[in-house]
Amino acid sequence: MEYLRCYAQLGAAAVCLVLPGLWILRLATRGAALRWPPAFALAPAFLISSLLIAAGEFLAVTFLPAQAARWAARAVLLPAVVCAAGGGWRLLRDVFAPAGPWERRMWLMLGGCLLVWVGLMPLSPYPSQLSIGLGDRPAYYRLAANLAQGRGWLCDYFIADFAGGAMPYLATHPLPVLITAFLMQLAGVNGHALSIYGSLAGALHVGLLACFVGRSARAGAQGLASFAAAVLALAVPIYFYLLGVGETTVPGALAFLTAAAFLAERPVARPWILAVCGVAALFMLLVRPEAAMLAVLLSVGYPVLALLSGRAVPAVWRAALGAALLAAAVATWAALPRIVARVPEGLRNMSVFYLEYKPADGDFGLMYAPWWKINRDICTANLSNATNAPPGCNAAIGEEIRRHPVQFAEFLGRQLKAGAARSLQTVRVQSYMVWDNMNTAIAVLCIIFAFVEARNRILLAVILACMAALPLFNIAYSARHMLPYTPVLYALFARALLARGPWLWKRLGAAALTLVLGVNLVELTFIRRDWFNRWYEPAIADLRRIAAPDDVIATSYPQLISFEVDCATAGGSWLTENIEGVIARFAPDIILVDNLREGCQNYTLLKQRGGAVPGYETIRRDPDGRYAIFVTPAKAARLKTKAAEGPRP
């Protein structure tokens, strides 16, 4: 049944998130969009449809009752299905008409990959893959479930690891939540809707990436080059895994790739390039923090650099623009401490606010080393006392940067070097090729090759700026946070290599690539079934048996337990250290103490302290020693009464 629901959601997503955008593109361009390369039409259509669906969903869940909002979602699906049954298939046929045989094979291959990715989703018992660092996804699901069930923008979990107890970017970048709520209103609350959206975006991303690379090949070989590029992209393990699990950064990666491809390839007239880039920038602003940063850099940096480097722009205008930028930079530098002091509270979770100048080292570094200690201190402050404010950030960072600009520039240079190396790590074959000692050199070589094409240089500058700035936003960034820009970087490299070097695609070993794809598929299956991604399954089953809708559950993973058990939750990763504060502040009815979160052995620590929670009764201890569940005496009495009554006839 779960498989059917996944494929039904995929069908609904494909119809609602592609066809409306294609209709709009066809009408707006008077049919010219149907002559664009298929990938260059499908990607903007996906972005346009997503924005429209998200806007409609926002209005529905904000102003309509739950049942009316659900029918509004179905009212969107119905005309889309009617259009698909009528002229939709003809529209798709017209879109793919310009494609050659190899390009059509590529899209058939991507369609097969998408079906496999979705088919593996029910193997995961809940929407969290901790083994590859995807731990924040349940927060999206819980907020979307509350929207779909008519509870509004209710955040009924408290994550003590974050200042304020919640992930602030869910409210400032709501598009994934709104799309997930839309799919839940069609198919019911489930743990796969957001993953399906991400995987659909992933298939389109690979198609556009391959088309973007392939168009730099010689005439007559572009279709085969696109097919080979798609196979190579899927052969990169981390991309295959992130696209296969539907990671939340994938739609933002598709949006940036769409803007980059239109700017670099220029397949249509300038007004349509600007329109598509505007849609992509708006999408990036609404989807994720790292994508929003790229949107700002692209929207501001690209036109400025284009004007400064454009030969068609009169020298007087370029000089005036340069002088204005220099004046703005000087004014910003002079006012930097005041600007930093006025940054909104919601943005002070950025890593730059936890940097400080260390006189002993003569360099900038984190206030906390290692970086996760800040979360531990925030967790302690949030849970120990309701009036105890979390540890503050460095309010003087603006003044310190202004006093030590050379040292801060050196710090940014090290981050750029580390970012280049870590970007390359995202394309290594994990277990049977180790490039660690060559990462920086190869990354520099890729950047040099990408720099060869003049029209790539502004995009390359935007990517390098993002690479240097990302640690200022999130010092703990990983492959998934780099996903919006790393494929574009290596696509620019591949285009330069393909345009100037010998055409090597035919010499790529088809058997070797097939083997790598097979290994990736097996590995993705293992990720779905990994014990680390299933450890909460028995604890969730136990909680579902005993929890009532109005219970409050204390746990180290509030966002997951809240979504899976449908209860209010509170807690943080370091639960046992702060168990007295949790009880005093939230008075939970149920407490789950576990060893399931990475690095935080809460149950082991509790056993070292005697294995009991004061004022609570033990109702369940896992025989494998992974967790224990405690309840209040009143809750225990209710459970005993319910058990004595037996099942109702």
XYZ file of C-alpha atoms in Angstrom:
649
model
C 0.000 0.000 0.000
C 2.843 2.387 0.857
C 4.420 1.728 -2.531
C 1.177 2.648 -4.273
C 0.919 5.855 -2.265
C 4.497 6.804 -3.165
C 3.927 6.287 -6.883
C 0.551 8.064 -6.702
C 2.279 11.073 -5.130
C 4.962 10.932 -7.802
C 2.295 10.998 -10.510
C 0.488 13.895 -8.856
C 3.761 15.789 -8.391
C 4.815 15.216 -12.007
C 1.450 16.476 -13.294
C 1.053 19.455 -10.956
C 4.690 20.560 -10.866
C 5.540 20.364 -14.571
C 2.480 20.779 -16.796
C 1.176 24.137 -15.429
C 4.599 25.685 -15.898
C 4.836 24.314 -19.441
C 1.432 25.796 -20.298
C 2.513 29.183 -18.915
C 5.804 29.078 -20.810
C 4.039 28.181 -24.048
C 1.525 30.997 -23.652
C 4.077 33.578 -22.518
C 6.531 32.803 -25.334
C 3.799 32.206 -27.941
C 5.024 28.688 -28.521
C 8.734 29.528 -28.697
C 9.420 27.529 -25.501
C 8.445 24.345 -27.334
C 11.474 24.854 -29.584
C 13.878 25.137 -26.644
C 15.948 22.067 -25.728
C 13.679 19.879 -23.525
C 15.747 20.376 -20.379
C 15.698 24.149 -20.851
C 11.887 24.045 -20.929
C 11.230 21.455 -18.195
C 13.432 23.052 -15.507
C 11.798 26.531 -15.627
C 8.380 24.864 -15.838
C 9.136 22.995 -12.598
C 10.216 26.210 -10.854
C 7.171 28.174 -12.071
C 4.738 25.418 -11.079
C 6.358 25.048 -7.653
C 6.025 28.771 -6.941
C 2.385 28.776 -8.032
C 1.513 25.677 -5.986
C 3.328 27.082 -2.932
C 1.531 30.425 -3.232
C -1.863 28.730 -3.550
C -1.102 26.427 -0.643
C -0.033 29.346 1.535
C -3.307 31.144 0.875
C -5.335 27.971 1.424
C -3.786 26.944 4.752
C -3.775 30.531 6.000
C -7.355 31.508 5.208
C -9.334 28.259 4.786
C -10.378 25.541 7.243
C -8.522 22.234 6.999
C -11.193 20.434 4.981
C -11.615 23.348 2.581
C -7.833 23.586 2.110
C -7.726 19.866 1.331
C -10.412 20.260 -1.318
C -8.586 23.289 -2.698
C -5.502 21.115 -3.197
C -7.585 18.507 -4.984
C -9.141 21.267 -7.063
C -5.635 22.082 -8.289
C -4.946 18.442 -9.131
C -8.200 17.862 -11.015
C -7.734 20.415 -13.821
C -4.067 19.393 -14.089
C -5.110 15.771 -14.628
C -7.771 16.845 -17.129
C -5.159 18.892 -18.999
C -2.767 15.954 -18.929
C -5.433 13.641 -20.292
C -6.326 16.201 -22.948
C -3.561 18.311 -24.381
C -0.908 17.583 -21.767
C 0.570 14.611 -23.568
C 0.638 16.531 -26.834
C 2.391 19.351 -25.018
C 5.039 16.953 -23.701
C 5.397 15.431 -27.168
C 6.037 18.903 -28.577
C 8.567 19.639 -25.816
C 10.568 16.491 -26.605
C 10.247 16.896 -30.372
C 13.616 18.748 -30.720
C 15.418 15.949 -28.832
C 17.536 13.469 -30.741
C 17.588 9.703 -30.102
C 20.394 9.819 -27.525
C 18.753 12.632 -25.613
C 15.458 10.713 -25.511
C 17.313 7.673 -24.204
C 18.801 9.894 -21.537
C 15.347 11.016 -20.381
C 14.100 7.406 -20.389
C 17.098 6.461 -18.223
C 16.365 9.319 -15.813
C 12.712 8.308 -15.664
C 13.780 4.783 -14.741
C 16.126 6.118 -12.040
C 13.302 8.230 -10.620
C 11.012 5.194 -10.429
C 13.742 3.231 -8.637
C 14.438 6.071 -6.196
C 10.750 6.352 -5.311
C 10.407 2.577 -5.116
C 13.125 2.443 -2.442
C 11.514 5.109 -0.259
C 9.143 2.790 1.656
C 12.209 0.891 2.907
C 12.836 3.810 5.289
C 10.521 3.663 8.316
C 10.775 7.397 8.938
C 12.081 10.472 7.067
C 15.573 10.699 8.532
C 18.875 9.347 7.207
C 21.327 10.068 10.010
C 24.032 7.884 8.450
C 24.534 10.479 5.692
C 23.831 13.538 7.841
C 20.172 14.165 6.991
C 18.732 14.828 10.430
C 16.618 17.974 9.982
C 14.088 16.540 7.515
C 11.491 15.525 10.162
C 11.123 19.208 11.075
C 9.860 19.912 7.541
C 7.495 16.962 7.720
C 6.041 17.890 11.097
C 5.327 21.484 10.095
C 3.826 20.304 6.784
C 1.664 17.730 8.595
C 0.334 20.424 10.921
C -0.519 22.582 7.903
C -2.203 19.675 6.109
C -4.275 18.840 9.207
C -5.499 22.395 9.731
C -3.318 23.326 12.700
C -1.692 26.231 10.906
C 1.976 27.129 11.252
C 2.221 25.226 14.532
C 5.703 24.269 15.686
C 4.781 21.854 18.483
C 8.300 20.674 19.173
C 11.105 22.396 21.084
C 14.641 21.628 19.846
C 16.878 22.823 22.642
C 20.006 22.639 20.457
C 18.891 25.848 18.701
C 18.360 29.313 20.126
C 14.606 29.784 20.391
C 13.963 26.027 20.257
C 13.251 25.837 16.521
C 14.983 25.883 13.140
C 14.495 29.504 12.024
C 15.002 28.840 8.314
C 11.787 26.814 8.049
C 9.776 30.012 8.432
C 11.990 32.201 6.251
C 12.271 29.592 3.463
C 8.830 27.925 3.509
C 8.557 26.565 -0.042
C 9.512 22.921 0.771
C 7.041 22.878 3.676
C 4.216 24.220 1.493
C 4.866 21.734 -1.331
C 5.019 18.881 1.198
C 1.730 20.006 2.773
C 0.148 20.120 -0.703
C 1.168 16.517 -1.442
C 0.007 15.409 2.016
C -3.417 16.922 1.370
C -3.649 14.771 -1.750
C -2.325 11.482 -0.337
C -2.587 11.832 3.441
C 0.141 12.538 5.973
C 3.167 10.400 5.128
C 6.949 10.426 5.439
C 7.788 10.431 1.720
C 6.185 13.555 0.188
C 9.202 15.866 0.515
C 11.562 13.116 -0.662
C 9.447 12.587 -3.792
C 9.584 16.308 -4.532
C 13.364 16.303 -4.085
C 13.908 13.234 -6.267
C 11.714 14.665 -9.048
C 13.822 17.822 -8.934
C 16.912 15.600 -8.944
C 15.936 13.834 -12.173
C 15.362 17.207 -13.844
C 18.656 18.458 -12.404
C 20.657 15.617 -13.969
C 18.845 16.106 -17.288
C 19.593 19.839 -17.392
C 23.184 19.317 -16.204
C 23.789 16.742 -18.942
C 22.185 18.920 -21.621
C 24.216 21.914 -20.434
C 27.463 19.955 -20.703
C 26.517 18.174 -23.931
C 25.751 21.355 -25.858
C 29.462 22.265 -25.770
C 30.331 19.181 -27.851
C 30.768 19.382 -31.605
C 27.688 19.423 -33.806
C 26.182 15.996 -34.282
C 27.659 14.630 -31.064
C 25.691 16.668 -28.554
C 23.043 14.023 -27.884
C 25.567 11.281 -27.142
C 27.640 13.708 -25.044
C 24.520 14.587 -23.027
C 23.743 10.913 -22.457
C 27.317 10.228 -21.341
C 27.281 13.270 -19.054
C 24.051 12.037 -17.414
C 25.580 8.595 -16.833
C 28.694 10.188 -15.336
C 26.604 12.408 -13.054
C 24.650 9.411 -11.791
C 27.908 7.512 -11.301
C 29.052 10.040 -8.676
C 28.010 8.295 -5.456
C 27.133 11.260 -3.228
C 24.986 12.847 -5.954
C 23.218 9.571 -6.621
C 22.499 9.155 -2.904
C 21.356 12.733 -2.283
C 19.106 12.741 -5.353
C 17.853 9.263 -4.516
C 16.800 10.177 -0.982
C 15.279 13.465 -2.202
C 17.515 15.752 -0.146
C 15.978 19.170 0.574
C 18.854 21.062 -1.086
C 18.204 19.456 -4.504
C 15.420 21.861 -5.660
C 17.676 24.828 -4.884
C 20.458 23.154 -6.864
C 18.076 22.815 -9.822
C 17.167 26.516 -9.590
C 20.797 27.686 -9.592
C 21.696 25.314 -12.420
C 18.736 26.674 -14.416
C 19.967 30.256 -14.033
C 23.574 29.255 -14.764
C 22.639 27.264 -17.866
C 20.544 30.075 -19.345
C 23.224 32.679 -18.594
C 26.107 30.603 -19.972
C 24.380 28.929 -22.921
C 21.976 31.759 -23.875
C 19.633 29.457 -25.800
C 16.847 32.059 -26.025
C 16.413 35.820 -26.377
C 17.726 38.066 -23.584
C 14.281 38.988 -22.115
C 13.485 35.321 -21.532
C 16.902 34.707 -19.997
C 16.256 37.530 -17.527
C 12.734 36.236 -16.811
C 13.951 32.678 -16.160
C 16.781 33.950 -13.946
C 14.278 36.067 -11.998
C 12.069 33.025 -11.398
C 15.100 30.953 -10.362
C 16.306 33.667 -7.950
C 12.872 33.954 -6.317
C 12.715 30.177 -5.981
C 16.173 30.055 -4.373
C 15.226 32.756 -1.878
C 12.272 30.665 -0.713
C 13.734 27.168 -0.674
C 16.880 26.986 1.529
C 19.441 29.283 3.242
C 22.424 28.275 1.073
C 20.309 28.680 -2.068
C 19.168 32.117 -0.853
C 22.806 33.148 -0.443
C 23.468 32.041 -4.022
C 20.406 33.991 -5.198
C 21.726 37.204 -3.630
C 25.231 36.702 -5.029
C 23.834 35.897 -8.470
C 21.292 38.733 -8.534
C 23.755 41.360 -7.340
C 27.141 40.059 -8.380
C 26.385 38.848 -11.892
C 24.961 42.105 -13.340
C 27.616 44.206 -11.617
C 30.476 42.054 -12.929
C 28.836 41.871 -16.350
C 28.671 45.663 -16.534
C 32.246 46.116 -15.318
C 33.632 43.562 -17.780
C 31.332 44.247 -20.739
C 33.066 45.747 -23.741
C 29.791 47.170 -25.033
C 29.443 49.324 -21.910
C 31.101 52.762 -22.322
C 34.245 53.223 -20.269
C 32.738 56.274 -18.541
C 29.806 54.207 -17.260
C 32.115 51.455 -16.079
C 34.293 53.970 -14.259
C 31.233 55.543 -12.627
C 29.947 52.164 -11.521
C 33.359 51.212 -10.156
C 33.561 54.491 -8.223
C 30.058 53.977 -6.806
C 30.931 50.438 -5.707
C 34.147 51.644 -4.095
C 32.257 54.378 -2.224
C 29.651 51.840 -1.060
C 32.412 49.490 0.102
C 34.148 52.251 2.070
C 30.864 53.338 3.685
C 29.993 49.745 4.572
C 33.446 49.188 6.028
C 33.166 52.338 8.159
C 29.709 51.376 9.439
C 30.387 47.622 9.769
C 30.075 47.454 13.591
C 26.742 49.305 13.503
C 25.473 47.120 10.655
C 26.384 43.954 12.572
C 24.698 45.278 15.718
C 21.425 45.743 13.787
C 21.317 42.268 12.256
C 17.940 40.658 13.167
C 17.959 38.100 15.942
C 16.834 35.325 13.599
C 20.034 35.702 11.534
C 22.391 35.465 14.494
C 22.582 31.682 14.206
C 25.050 32.231 11.332
C 28.553 30.975 12.067
C 30.174 34.379 11.484
C 28.628 35.578 14.757
C 30.547 32.846 16.602
C 33.937 33.849 15.217
C 36.365 35.902 17.254
C 39.828 37.336 16.851
C 42.320 35.412 18.984
C 45.260 37.712 19.870
C 47.423 34.808 21.002
C 47.161 33.194 17.562
C 46.916 36.415 15.583
C 44.039 34.895 13.655
C 40.274 34.437 13.544
C 38.690 31.258 14.846
C 35.556 29.854 16.392
C 34.573 30.870 19.912
C 33.843 27.193 20.510
C 36.103 24.356 19.452
C 34.892 21.947 18.266
C 31.960 23.787 16.688
C 29.219 21.555 18.183
C 29.992 22.785 21.694
C 27.934 25.899 20.969
C 24.891 23.652 20.443
C 25.652 21.848 23.673
C 25.795 25.123 25.604
C 22.599 26.366 23.933
C 20.919 23.068 24.838
C 21.998 23.429 28.470
C 20.834 27.041 28.634
C 17.457 26.251 27.077
C 16.750 23.282 29.322
C 18.368 24.177 32.626
C 16.273 27.241 33.383
C 13.516 28.977 31.422
C 15.029 32.378 32.266
C 18.614 31.409 31.466
C 19.441 32.938 28.079
C 21.445 30.840 25.628
C 25.107 31.815 25.263
C 25.482 34.970 23.258
C 27.289 35.417 19.981
C 30.256 37.733 19.472
C 28.617 41.155 19.344
C 32.000 42.750 18.573
C 32.731 40.686 15.452
C 32.131 43.686 13.178
C 34.662 45.813 15.042
C 37.171 42.926 15.149
C 36.912 42.424 11.378
C 37.468 46.133 10.809
C 40.502 46.181 13.106
C 42.095 43.058 11.615
C 41.152 43.001 7.913
C 44.286 41.148 6.781
C 43.749 38.325 9.238
C 40.077 38.080 8.261
C 41.061 37.964 4.573
C 43.496 35.148 5.409
C 40.701 33.330 7.235
C 38.448 33.661 4.152
C 41.306 32.427 1.961
C 41.647 29.300 4.079
C 37.897 28.746 3.867
C 38.043 29.081 0.074
C 40.851 26.523 -0.082
C 38.978 24.169 2.247
C 35.770 24.717 0.274
C 37.517 23.808 -2.991
C 38.895 20.627 -1.435
C 35.581 19.678 0.161
C 33.775 20.374 -3.103
C 36.004 17.830 -4.793
C 35.314 15.326 -2.026
C 31.700 15.337 -3.134
C 32.652 13.710 -6.439
C 35.042 11.043 -5.235
C 34.069 7.378 -5.404
C 33.873 6.710 -1.715
C 35.521 3.388 -0.934
C 37.636 2.479 -3.939
C 39.264 5.798 -4.865
C 40.883 8.098 -2.313
C 41.700 11.599 -3.523
C 42.135 13.276 -0.138
C 45.761 14.271 -0.696
C 45.015 15.650 -4.172
C 41.742 17.455 -3.505
C 43.023 21.017 -3.541
C 45.282 20.587 -6.573
C 42.587 18.923 -8.671
C 39.980 21.477 -7.584
C 42.308 24.319 -8.650
C 42.861 22.556 -11.986
C 39.078 22.298 -12.485
C 38.650 25.990 -11.692
C 41.413 26.938 -14.145
C 39.772 24.893 -16.902
C 36.398 26.465 -16.105
C 38.032 29.904 -16.333
C 39.130 29.252 -19.931
C 35.724 30.120 -21.396
C 35.212 33.872 -21.049
C 31.441 33.642 -20.625
C 31.914 31.243 -17.691
C 34.040 33.616 -15.646
C 31.282 35.634 -14.001
C 29.431 32.461 -12.981
C 32.712 31.071 -11.699
C 33.248 34.226 -9.631
C 29.771 33.827 -8.090
C 30.529 30.181 -7.222
C 33.898 31.041 -5.658
C 32.275 33.826 -3.616
C 29.693 31.337 -2.361
C 32.430 28.816 -1.605
C 34.252 31.365 0.571
C 31.090 32.723 2.225
C 29.330 29.438 3.028
C 31.399 28.788 6.202
C 30.325 32.208 7.493
C 26.735 30.981 7.350
C 27.291 27.370 8.443
C 30.735 26.244 9.591
C 29.513 22.627 9.700
C 28.551 22.519 6.014
C 28.711 19.221 4.145
C 28.149 17.819 0.647
C 24.420 18.493 0.764
C 24.964 22.187 1.527
C 27.410 22.450 -1.397
C 25.043 20.684 -3.782
C 23.576 23.906 -5.256
C 26.929 25.003 -6.732
C 29.286 21.999 -7.041
C 27.508 20.438 -10.072
C 27.606 23.796 -11.880
C 31.329 24.172 -11.135
C 32.155 20.785 -12.603
C 29.768 21.317 -15.506
C 31.727 24.461 -16.425
C 34.934 22.434 -16.200
C 33.498 19.646 -18.350
C 32.232 22.126 -20.958
C 35.677 23.719 -21.279
C 37.364 20.323 -21.503
C 34.859 19.001 -24.007
C 35.051 22.088 -26.205
C 38.869 22.183 -26.356
C 40.107 18.675 -25.744
C 39.620 15.487 -27.742
C 36.161 14.053 -27.600
C 36.587 11.202 -25.129
C 33.006 10.254 -24.375
C 33.078 7.161 -26.607
C 36.188 5.914 -24.852
C 34.493 5.880 -21.456
C 34.047 2.307 -20.357
C 30.333 1.535 -20.519
C 30.842 -1.616 -18.479
C 32.739 0.278 -15.749
C 30.061 2.974 -15.564
C 27.329 0.352 -15.412
C 29.195 -1.333 -12.565
C 29.508 1.957 -10.669
C 25.794 2.683 -11.144
C 24.985 -0.791 -9.866
C 27.193 -0.251 -6.821
C 25.485 3.097 -6.197
C 22.043 1.477 -6.385
C 23.051 -1.231 -3.924
C 24.568 1.371 -1.614
C 21.403 3.507 -1.764
C 19.378 0.436 -0.807
C 21.717 -0.121 2.141
C 21.298 3.535 3.159
C 17.528 3.067 3.167
C 17.897 -0.096 5.287
C 20.890 1.017 7.373
C 20.484 0.147 11.065
C 21.509 3.705 11.977
C 18.559 4.995 9.931
C 16.138 2.521 11.565
C 17.165 2.581 15.218
C 14.218 4.716 16.260
C 11.724 2.281 14.717
C 11.080 0.142 17.865
C 11.034 3.220 20.113
C 8.493 4.898 17.825
C 6.334 1.778 17.856
C 6.408 1.720 21.673
C 5.523 5.408 21.906
C 2.618 5.046 19.494
C 1.121 2.357 21.742
C 1.188 4.455 24.894
C 0.996 8.116 23.812
C -2.228 10.120 23.854
C -2.756 13.104 21.518
C -2.381 15.632 24.352
C 0.791 14.093 25.822
C 4.128 15.901 25.865
C 7.136 13.702 25.119
C 10.703 14.567 26.146
C 13.295 13.182 23.730
C 16.687 13.896 22.219
C 15.126 14.042 18.712
C 11.955 16.176 19.118
C 11.249 16.863 15.439
C 11.220 13.172 14.463
C 9.175 11.951 17.438
C 6.662 14.791 17.031
C 6.030 13.851 13.385
C 5.936 10.087 13.880
C 3.896 9.955 17.123
C 1.761 13.070 16.454
C 2.407 14.655 19.854
C 4.046 17.757 21.215
C 7.713 17.161 22.061
C 10.638 18.914 23.739
C 14.262 18.138 24.368
C 17.709 18.239 22.859
C 20.673 16.087 21.940
C 22.125 16.293 25.460
C 18.910 15.224 27.189
C 20.242 13.295 30.187
C 22.622 16.084 31.205
C 19.610 18.411 31.466
C 16.821 16.009 32.465
C 15.884 17.969 35.600
C 15.517 21.177 33.604
C 13.382 19.414 30.977
C 11.010 18.160 33.665
C 10.853 21.549 35.401
C 10.198 23.490 32.199
C 7.958 21.178 30.152
C 6.492 18.663 32.660
C 6.520 15.851 30.060
C 4.119 12.927 30.387
C 6.593 10.581 28.675
C 10.383 10.614 28.538
C 12.367 8.689 25.919
C 16.043 8.343 26.850
C 18.103 6.716 24.120
C 21.527 6.068 22.663
C 20.217 6.593 19.157
C 21.554 10.075 18.374
C 25.135 10.182 17.125
C 27.660 11.218 19.765
C 25.147 11.617 22.625
C 24.913 8.432 24.684
C 22.012 9.599 26.834
C 20.849 6.161 27.981
C 24.395 5.081 28.907
C 24.832 8.238 30.966
C 21.457 7.670 32.650
C 22.455 4.113 33.619
C 25.671 5.481 35.093
C 23.498 7.762 37.217
C 21.340 4.891 38.451
C 19.066 4.264 35.452
C 16.008 6.072 36.869
C 14.317 9.422 36.349
C 13.096 11.018 39.616
C 9.309 11.212 39.766
C 8.807 8.848 36.807
C 8.163 5.144 36.428
C 9.970 2.895 33.983
C 7.519 1.382 31.512
C 9.861 0.002 28.890
C 13.556 -0.901 28.626
C 14.906 -2.014 25.301
C 16.399 -5.517 25.631
C 19.347 -4.425 23.474
C 20.122 -1.536 25.815
C 19.401 1.237 23.308
C 16.626 3.153 25.066
C 14.173 3.313 27.959
C 10.754 4.950 28.276
C 9.558 6.616 31.483
C 6.090 7.963 32.304
C 4.522 9.936 35.124
C 2.719 7.946 37.851
C -0.624 9.306 36.622
C 0.157 8.183 33.079
C 1.286 4.778 34.336
C -2.004 4.365 36.239
C -4.014 5.213 33.116
C -2.046 2.694 31.087
C -2.601 -0.019 33.700
C -6.331 0.716 33.768
C -6.462 0.575 29.991
C -4.564 -2.714 29.955
C -6.875 -4.196 32.603
C -9.943 -3.257 30.579
C -8.536 -5.105 27.583
C -9.268 -4.349 23.951
C -12.664 -2.933 23.168
C -15.029 -5.251 21.278
